[in-house]
Amino acid sequence: MAIISASILAADLAHLKDEVERVKDHIDEIHLDVMDGHFVPNLTFGYPMIEGLRKFTNMPIDAHLMVTNPDFHIKLFIEKGATRVTIHQETCYHLHRSVEFIKSLGAEAFVAINPATPLSTLEEILPYVDGILIMTVNPGFSGQKFIPSMWRKIKKLSEIRKDNDYKLKIAVDGGVGNENALELVKSGVDILVMGYGVFRNPNLPELRKLLSKNE
Ligand code: DX5
Ligand code: ZN
């Protein structure tokens, strides 16, 4: 069964604990969008948010670092309770070093790529990662539309994984909802990151039922 990762960027942050409580039976993990106002045109949360979340949930937490210097922050995010760290290919001079560093600290290491970054830029890192996060919107905001040309990228990565027998997971982030979730999973996606699709979805209970059609 695919994993549903809830991006709290789309939650009502004045009531974060209640929001997580409200959706907890429909999700598997929490996705934390860390933005620096430099790599992406928005500012969000730092590691104190993980400390806050850890006061009321044991769910896995993915720290999606949309920052220009991810290496500065990796250790602290893991110490505070992140179980996965996702870094962007576009922000790392020494991607292999950063991936190995995350793994050495006991967290899962994922690499994200923006919509305009070709899959070929990941060729050398694929054997080392726990997963790849394909951005299906330009990073920065929740509630954007899925970019249709990302279907091809997802399917291509799924083929590469199969051809090389890589164990990596495929995650997608942005514009995912009940209308495309099942098709994404059928295309090889293991983790659906969803902001609006979780916190602003009146048909959230339908999501698991939809995904179970792939079993
Ligand atoms: C975008 C973030 C996403 C975003 C997803 O930069 O990385 O995680 O919150 O939101 P939705 O699912 O609403 O597109
Ligand atoms: Zn994200």
PDB file of C-alpha atoms in Angstrom, residues 3-211:
ATOM      1  CA  ILE A   3       2.237   5.776   1.957  1.00  0.00           C
ATOM      2  CA  ILE A   4       0.380   9.038   2.490  1.00  0.00           C
ATOM      3  CA  SER A   5       2.661  11.784   3.729  1.00  0.00           C
ATOM      4  CA  ALA A   6       0.760  14.811   5.021  1.00  0.00           C
ATOM      5  CA  SER A   7       2.308  18.200   4.308  1.00  0.00           C
ATOM      6  CA  ILE A   8       1.424  20.395   7.273  1.00  0.00           C
ATOM      7  CA  LEU A   9       2.028  23.507   5.178  1.00  0.00           C
ATOM      8  CA  ALA A  10      -1.625  23.168   4.158  1.00  0.00           C
ATOM      9  CA  ALA A  11      -2.898  22.664   7.724  1.00  0.00           C
ATOM     10  CA  ASP A  12      -4.431  25.307   9.972  1.00  0.00           C
ATOM     11  CA  LEU A  13      -1.248  26.066  11.885  1.00  0.00           C
ATOM     12  CA  ALA A  14      -3.086  27.808  14.717  1.00  0.00           C
ATOM     13  CA  HIS A  15      -4.478  24.356  15.563  1.00  0.00           C
ATOM     14  CA  LEU A  16      -1.720  22.052  14.408  1.00  0.00           C
ATOM     15  CA  LYS A  17      -2.203  19.398  17.084  1.00  0.00           C
ATOM     16  CA  ASP A  18      -5.950  19.190  16.387  1.00  0.00           C
ATOM     17  CA  GLU A  19      -5.280  19.138  12.651  1.00  0.00           C
ATOM     18  CA  VAL A  20      -2.920  16.164  12.897  1.00  0.00           C
ATOM     19  CA  GLU A  21      -5.357  14.440  15.243  1.00  0.00           C
ATOM     20  CA  ARG A  22      -8.195  15.018  12.748  1.00  0.00           C
ATOM     21  CA  VAL A  23      -6.378  13.335   9.827  1.00  0.00           C
ATOM     22  CA  LYS A  24      -4.195  10.809  11.649  1.00  0.00           C
ATOM     23  CA  ASP A  25      -6.197   7.713  10.688  1.00  0.00           C
ATOM     24  CA  HIS A  26      -5.869   8.600   7.016  1.00  0.00           C
ATOM     25  CA  ILE A  27      -2.125   9.282   6.850  1.00  0.00           C
ATOM     26  CA  ASP A  28       1.130   7.407   7.500  1.00  0.00           C
ATOM     27  CA  GLU A  29       3.633  10.172   8.090  1.00  0.00           C
ATOM     28  CA  ILE A  30       4.154  13.913   8.345  1.00  0.00           C
ATOM     29  CA  HIS A  31       5.936  15.988   5.710  1.00  0.00           C
ATOM     30  CA  LEU A  32       7.617  19.170   6.880  1.00  0.00           C
ATOM     31  CA  ASP A  33       8.367  21.745   4.185  1.00  0.00           C
ATOM     32  CA  VAL A  34      11.418  23.699   5.260  1.00  0.00           C
ATOM     33  CA  MET A  35      11.819  26.814   3.067  1.00  0.00           C
ATOM     34  CA  ASP A  36      14.457  29.503   3.305  1.00  0.00           C
ATOM     35  CA  GLY A  37      13.072  32.304   1.108  1.00  0.00           C
ATOM     36  CA  HIS A  38      16.156  31.910  -1.071  1.00  0.00           C
ATOM     37  CA  PHE A  39      16.063  28.550  -2.842  1.00  0.00           C
ATOM     38  CA  VAL A  40      12.284  28.939  -2.950  1.00  0.00           C
ATOM     39  CA  PRO A  41      10.204  32.141  -2.768  1.00  0.00           C
ATOM     40  CA  ASN A  42       8.630  31.399   0.603  1.00  0.00           C
ATOM     41  CA  LEU A  43       9.611  31.080   4.262  1.00  0.00           C
ATOM     42  CA  THR A  44       8.277  28.369   6.541  1.00  0.00           C
ATOM     43  CA  PHE A  45       9.531  26.303   9.456  1.00  0.00           C
ATOM     44  CA  GLY A  46      12.768  25.374  11.147  1.00  0.00           C
ATOM     45  CA  TYR A  47      13.674  22.538  13.514  1.00  0.00           C
ATOM     46  CA  PRO A  48      11.593  23.892  16.446  1.00  0.00           C
ATOM     47  CA  MET A  49       8.576  22.728  14.472  1.00  0.00           C
ATOM     48  CA  ILE A  50       9.835  19.143  14.760  1.00  0.00           C
ATOM     49  CA  GLU A  51      10.247  19.598  18.508  1.00  0.00           C
ATOM     50  CA  GLY A  52       6.658  20.796  18.637  1.00  0.00           C
ATOM     51  CA  LEU A  53       5.359  17.906  16.543  1.00  0.00           C
ATOM     52  CA  ARG A  54       7.265  15.373  18.640  1.00  0.00           C
ATOM     53  CA  LYS A  55       5.312  16.474  21.728  1.00  0.00           C
ATOM     54  CA  PHE A  56       2.180  14.847  20.349  1.00  0.00           C
ATOM     55  CA  THR A  57       3.068  12.397  17.572  1.00  0.00           C
ATOM     56  CA  ASN A  58       5.347   9.421  16.999  1.00  0.00           C
ATOM     57  CA  MET A  59       4.654   9.299  13.283  1.00  0.00           C
ATOM     58  CA  PRO A  60       7.620   9.328  10.914  1.00  0.00           C
ATOM     59  CA  ILE A  61       8.569  12.875   9.894  1.00  0.00           C
ATOM     60  CA  ASP A  62      10.141  13.775   6.567  1.00  0.00           C
ATOM     61  CA  ALA A  63      12.066  17.062   6.597  1.00  0.00           C
ATOM     62  CA  HIS A  64      11.957  18.349   3.006  1.00  0.00           C
ATOM     63  CA  LEU A  65      14.791  20.850   2.967  1.00  0.00           C
ATOM     64  CA  MET A  66      14.195  23.554   0.346  1.00  0.00           C
ATOM     65  CA  VAL A  67      17.194  25.578   1.467  1.00  0.00           C
ATOM     66  CA  THR A  68      20.430  26.609  -0.207  1.00  0.00           C
ATOM     67  CA  ASN A  69      22.712  25.092   2.435  1.00  0.00           C
ATOM     68  CA  PRO A  70      21.078  21.848   3.528  1.00  0.00           C
ATOM     69  CA  ASP A  71      24.321  20.459   4.966  1.00  0.00           C
ATOM     70  CA  PHE A  72      24.178  23.019   7.796  1.00  0.00           C
ATOM     71  CA  HIS A  73      20.840  21.682   8.967  1.00  0.00           C
ATOM     72  CA  ILE A  74      20.774  17.927   8.408  1.00  0.00           C
ATOM     73  CA  LYS A  75      22.170  16.885  11.804  1.00  0.00           C
ATOM     74  CA  LEU A  76      19.888  19.093  13.859  1.00  0.00           C
ATOM     75  CA  PHE A  77      16.746  18.009  12.032  1.00  0.00           C
ATOM     76  CA  ILE A  78      17.584  14.363  12.684  1.00  0.00           C
ATOM     77  CA  GLU A  79      18.461  15.017  16.329  1.00  0.00           C
ATOM     78  CA  LYS A  80      15.113  16.720  16.815  1.00  0.00           C
ATOM     79  CA  GLY A  81      13.230  13.751  15.391  1.00  0.00           C
ATOM     80  CA  ALA A  82      13.156  13.711  11.586  1.00  0.00           C
ATOM     81  CA  THR A  83      13.170  10.105  10.358  1.00  0.00           C
ATOM     82  CA  ARG A  84      13.832  11.054   6.747  1.00  0.00           C
ATOM     83  CA  VAL A  85      15.688  13.997   5.254  1.00  0.00           C
ATOM     84  CA  THR A  86      14.982  15.025   1.675  1.00  0.00           C
ATOM     85  CA  ILE A  87      17.566  17.267   0.062  1.00  0.00           C
ATOM     86  CA  HIS A  88      17.438  18.871  -3.368  1.00  0.00           C
ATOM     87  CA  GLN A  89      19.825  17.891  -6.130  1.00  0.00           C
ATOM     88  CA  GLU A  90      19.911  21.571  -7.114  1.00  0.00           C
ATOM     89  CA  THR A  91      21.290  22.699  -3.734  1.00  0.00           C
ATOM     90  CA  CYS A  92      24.078  20.169  -3.143  1.00  0.00           C
ATOM     91  CA  TYR A  93      27.628  20.521  -4.458  1.00  0.00           C
ATOM     92  CA  HIS A  94      28.514  17.121  -3.036  1.00  0.00           C
ATOM     93  CA  LEU A  95      25.321  15.170  -3.205  1.00  0.00           C
ATOM     94  CA  HIS A  96      26.890  11.797  -2.455  1.00  0.00           C
ATOM     95  CA  ARG A  97      28.558  13.185   0.669  1.00  0.00           C
ATOM     96  CA  SER A  98      25.287  14.685   1.893  1.00  0.00           C
ATOM     97  CA  VAL A  99      23.314  11.495   1.210  1.00  0.00           C
ATOM     98  CA  GLU A 100      25.888   9.384   3.059  1.00  0.00           C
ATOM     99  CA  PHE A 101      25.865  11.863   5.950  1.00  0.00           C
ATOM    100  CA  ILE A 102      22.082  11.558   6.351  1.00  0.00           C
ATOM    101  CA  LYS A 103      22.290   7.760   6.317  1.00  0.00           C
ATOM    102  CA  SER A 104      25.171   7.731   8.808  1.00  0.00           C
ATOM    103  CA  LEU A 105      22.910   9.567  11.268  1.00  0.00           C
ATOM    104  CA  GLY A 106      20.279   6.852  11.015  1.00  0.00           C
ATOM    105  CA  ALA A 107      17.691   8.618   8.858  1.00  0.00           C
ATOM    106  CA  GLU A 108      16.424   7.764   5.386  1.00  0.00           C
ATOM    107  CA  ALA A 109      18.052   9.843   2.642  1.00  0.00           C
ATOM    108  CA  PHE A 110      15.890  11.074  -0.216  1.00  0.00           C
ATOM    109  CA  VAL A 111      16.910  13.357  -3.079  1.00  0.00           C
ATOM    110  CA  ALA A 112      14.360  15.741  -4.607  1.00  0.00           C
ATOM    111  CA  ILE A 113      14.375  17.253  -8.086  1.00  0.00           C
ATOM    112  CA  ASN A 114      12.486  20.261  -9.384  1.00  0.00           C
ATOM    113  CA  PRO A 115      10.193  19.883 -12.391  1.00  0.00           C
ATOM    114  CA  ALA A 116      12.773  21.353 -14.805  1.00  0.00           C
ATOM    115  CA  THR A 117      15.682  19.231 -13.534  1.00  0.00           C
ATOM    116  CA  PRO A 118      16.259  16.175 -15.741  1.00  0.00           C
ATOM    117  CA  LEU A 119      16.248  12.710 -14.261  1.00  0.00           C
ATOM    118  CA  SER A 120      19.636  12.110 -15.899  1.00  0.00           C
ATOM    119  CA  THR A 121      21.253  14.366 -13.249  1.00  0.00           C
ATOM    120  CA  LEU A 122      20.501  11.633 -10.700  1.00  0.00           C
ATOM    121  CA  GLU A 123      22.124   8.772 -12.565  1.00  0.00           C
ATOM    122  CA  GLU A 124      25.188   8.534 -10.306  1.00  0.00           C
ATOM    123  CA  ILE A 125      23.330   8.944  -7.018  1.00  0.00           C
ATOM    124  CA  LEU A 126      20.511   6.445  -7.586  1.00  0.00           C
ATOM    125  CA  PRO A 127      22.404   3.425  -6.165  1.00  0.00           C
ATOM    126  CA  TYR A 128      22.944   5.265  -2.860  1.00  0.00           C
ATOM    127  CA  VAL A 129      19.582   6.829  -2.016  1.00  0.00           C
ATOM    128  CA  ASP A 130      16.634   5.443  -0.078  1.00  0.00           C
ATOM    129  CA  GLY A 131      14.308   7.336  -2.365  1.00  0.00           C
ATOM    130  CA  ILE A 132      13.733  10.037  -4.954  1.00  0.00           C
ATOM    131  CA  LEU A 133      11.183  12.800  -4.541  1.00  0.00           C
ATOM    132  CA  ILE A 134       9.890  14.050  -7.864  1.00  0.00           C
ATOM    133  CA  MET A 135       8.533  17.565  -7.457  1.00  0.00           C
ATOM    134  CA  THR A 136       5.327  17.696  -9.453  1.00  0.00           C
ATOM    135  CA  VAL A 137       4.940  21.452  -8.871  1.00  0.00           C
ATOM    136  CA  ASN A 138       7.565  24.161  -8.566  1.00  0.00           C
ATOM    137  CA  PRO A 139       8.460  24.134  -4.877  1.00  0.00           C
ATOM    138  CA  GLY A 140       7.352  26.988  -2.654  1.00  0.00           C
ATOM    139  CA  PHE A 141       3.623  26.663  -2.034  1.00  0.00           C
ATOM    140  CA  SER A 142       0.825  24.248  -1.317  1.00  0.00           C
ATOM    141  CA  GLY A 143      -2.295  24.144  -3.454  1.00  0.00           C
ATOM    142  CA  GLN A 144      -0.667  24.328  -6.897  1.00  0.00           C
ATOM    143  CA  LYS A 145      -1.593  22.278  -9.950  1.00  0.00           C
ATOM    144  CA  PHE A 146       0.206  19.050 -10.862  1.00  0.00           C
ATOM    145  CA  ILE A 147       2.465  19.633 -13.908  1.00  0.00           C
ATOM    146  CA  PRO A 148       1.333  17.074 -16.541  1.00  0.00           C
ATOM    147  CA  SER A 149       4.788  16.455 -18.065  1.00  0.00           C
ATOM    148  CA  MET A 150       5.832  14.932 -14.714  1.00  0.00           C
ATOM    149  CA  TRP A 151       3.939  11.751 -15.605  1.00  0.00           C
ATOM    150  CA  ARG A 152       6.665  10.910 -18.090  1.00  0.00           C
ATOM    151  CA  LYS A 153       9.387  11.538 -15.503  1.00  0.00           C
ATOM    152  CA  ILE A 154       7.691   9.316 -12.936  1.00  0.00           C
ATOM    153  CA  LYS A 155       7.260   6.465 -15.400  1.00  0.00           C
ATOM    154  CA  LYS A 156      10.838   6.809 -16.596  1.00  0.00           C
ATOM    155  CA  LEU A 157      12.216   6.614 -13.050  1.00  0.00           C
ATOM    156  CA  SER A 158      10.038   3.627 -12.370  1.00  0.00           C
ATOM    157  CA  GLU A 159      11.530   1.904 -15.426  1.00  0.00           C
ATOM    158  CA  ILE A 160      15.090   2.784 -14.424  1.00  0.00           C
ATOM    159  CA  ARG A 161      14.435   1.344 -10.968  1.00  0.00           C
ATOM    160  CA  LYS A 162      13.141  -1.872 -12.465  1.00  0.00           C
ATOM    161  CA  ASP A 163      15.906  -2.221 -15.048  1.00  0.00           C
ATOM    162  CA  ASN A 164      18.625  -1.775 -12.438  1.00  0.00           C
ATOM    163  CA  ASP A 165      16.866  -3.537  -9.582  1.00  0.00           C
ATOM    164  CA  TYR A 166      17.230  -0.470  -7.359  1.00  0.00           C
ATOM    165  CA  LYS A 167      15.363  -0.673  -4.061  1.00  0.00           C
ATOM    166  CA  LEU A 168      14.687   3.065  -3.867  1.00  0.00           C
ATOM    167  CA  LYS A 169      11.214   4.456  -3.173  1.00  0.00           C
ATOM    168  CA  ILE A 170       9.559   6.936  -5.487  1.00  0.00           C
ATOM    169  CA  ALA A 171       7.774   9.905  -3.915  1.00  0.00           C
ATOM    170  CA  VAL A 172       5.839  12.710  -5.575  1.00  0.00           C
ATOM    171  CA  ASP A 173       5.099  16.113  -4.104  1.00  0.00           C
ATOM    172  CA  GLY A 174       2.640  18.741  -5.317  1.00  0.00           C
ATOM    173  CA  GLY A 175      -0.835  18.791  -6.774  1.00  0.00           C
ATOM    174  CA  VAL A 176      -1.711  15.260  -5.656  1.00  0.00           C
ATOM    175  CA  GLY A 177      -5.336  14.503  -4.779  1.00  0.00           C
ATOM    176  CA  ASN A 178      -8.048  11.859  -5.006  1.00  0.00           C
ATOM    177  CA  GLU A 179      -8.256  12.468  -8.758  1.00  0.00           C
ATOM    178  CA  ASN A 180      -4.689  11.356  -9.595  1.00  0.00           C
ATOM    179  CA  ALA A 181      -3.515   9.332  -6.552  1.00  0.00           C
ATOM    180  CA  LEU A 182      -4.398   5.885  -7.877  1.00  0.00           C
ATOM    181  CA  GLU A 183      -2.875   6.530 -11.302  1.00  0.00           C
ATOM    182  CA  LEU A 184       0.324   7.724  -9.623  1.00  0.00           C
ATOM    183  CA  VAL A 185       0.589   4.571  -7.554  1.00  0.00           C
ATOM    184  CA  LYS A 186      -0.045   2.460 -10.648  1.00  0.00           C
ATOM    185  CA  SER A 187       2.810   4.362 -12.330  1.00  0.00           C
ATOM    186  CA  GLY A 188       5.210   3.245  -9.603  1.00  0.00           C
ATOM    187  CA  VAL A 189       4.848   5.866  -6.857  1.00  0.00           C
ATOM    188  CA  ASP A 190       5.281   4.598  -3.269  1.00  0.00           C
ATOM    189  CA  ILE A 191       4.842   7.830  -1.315  1.00  0.00           C
ATOM    190  CA  LEU A 192       2.240  10.502  -2.017  1.00  0.00           C
ATOM    191  CA  VAL A 193       3.045  13.823  -0.383  1.00  0.00           C
ATOM    192  CA  MET A 194      -0.172  15.755  -0.020  1.00  0.00           C
ATOM    193  CA  GLY A 195      -0.983  19.154   1.465  1.00  0.00           C
ATOM    194  CA  TYR A 196      -4.401  20.222   0.200  1.00  0.00           C
ATOM    195  CA  GLY A 197      -5.086  16.563  -0.623  1.00  0.00           C
ATOM    196  CA  VAL A 198      -5.041  15.773   3.124  1.00  0.00           C
ATOM    197  CA  PHE A 199      -5.869  18.879   5.131  1.00  0.00           C
ATOM    198  CA  ARG A 200      -8.336  20.466   2.726  1.00  0.00           C
ATOM    199  CA  ASN A 201      -9.905  17.350   1.287  1.00  0.00           C
ATOM    200  CA  PRO A 202     -13.588  16.847   2.101  1.00  0.00           C
ATOM    201  CA  ASN A 203     -13.302  13.301   0.712  1.00  0.00           C
ATOM    202  CA  LEU A 204     -10.180  12.283   2.622  1.00  0.00           C
ATOM    203  CA  PRO A 205     -11.675   8.979   3.870  1.00  0.00           C
ATOM    204  CA  GLU A 206     -12.074   7.960   0.209  1.00  0.00           C
ATOM    205  CA  LEU A 207      -8.345   8.130  -0.430  1.00  0.00           C
ATOM    206  CA  ARG A 208      -7.335   4.794   1.133  1.00  0.00           C
ATOM    207  CA  LYS A 209     -10.264   3.051  -0.510  1.00  0.00           C
ATOM    208  CA  LEU A 210      -9.119   4.425  -3.850  1.00  0.00           C
ATOM    209  CA  LEU A 211      -5.543   3.289  -3.304  1.00  0.00           C
TER     210      LEU A 211
END
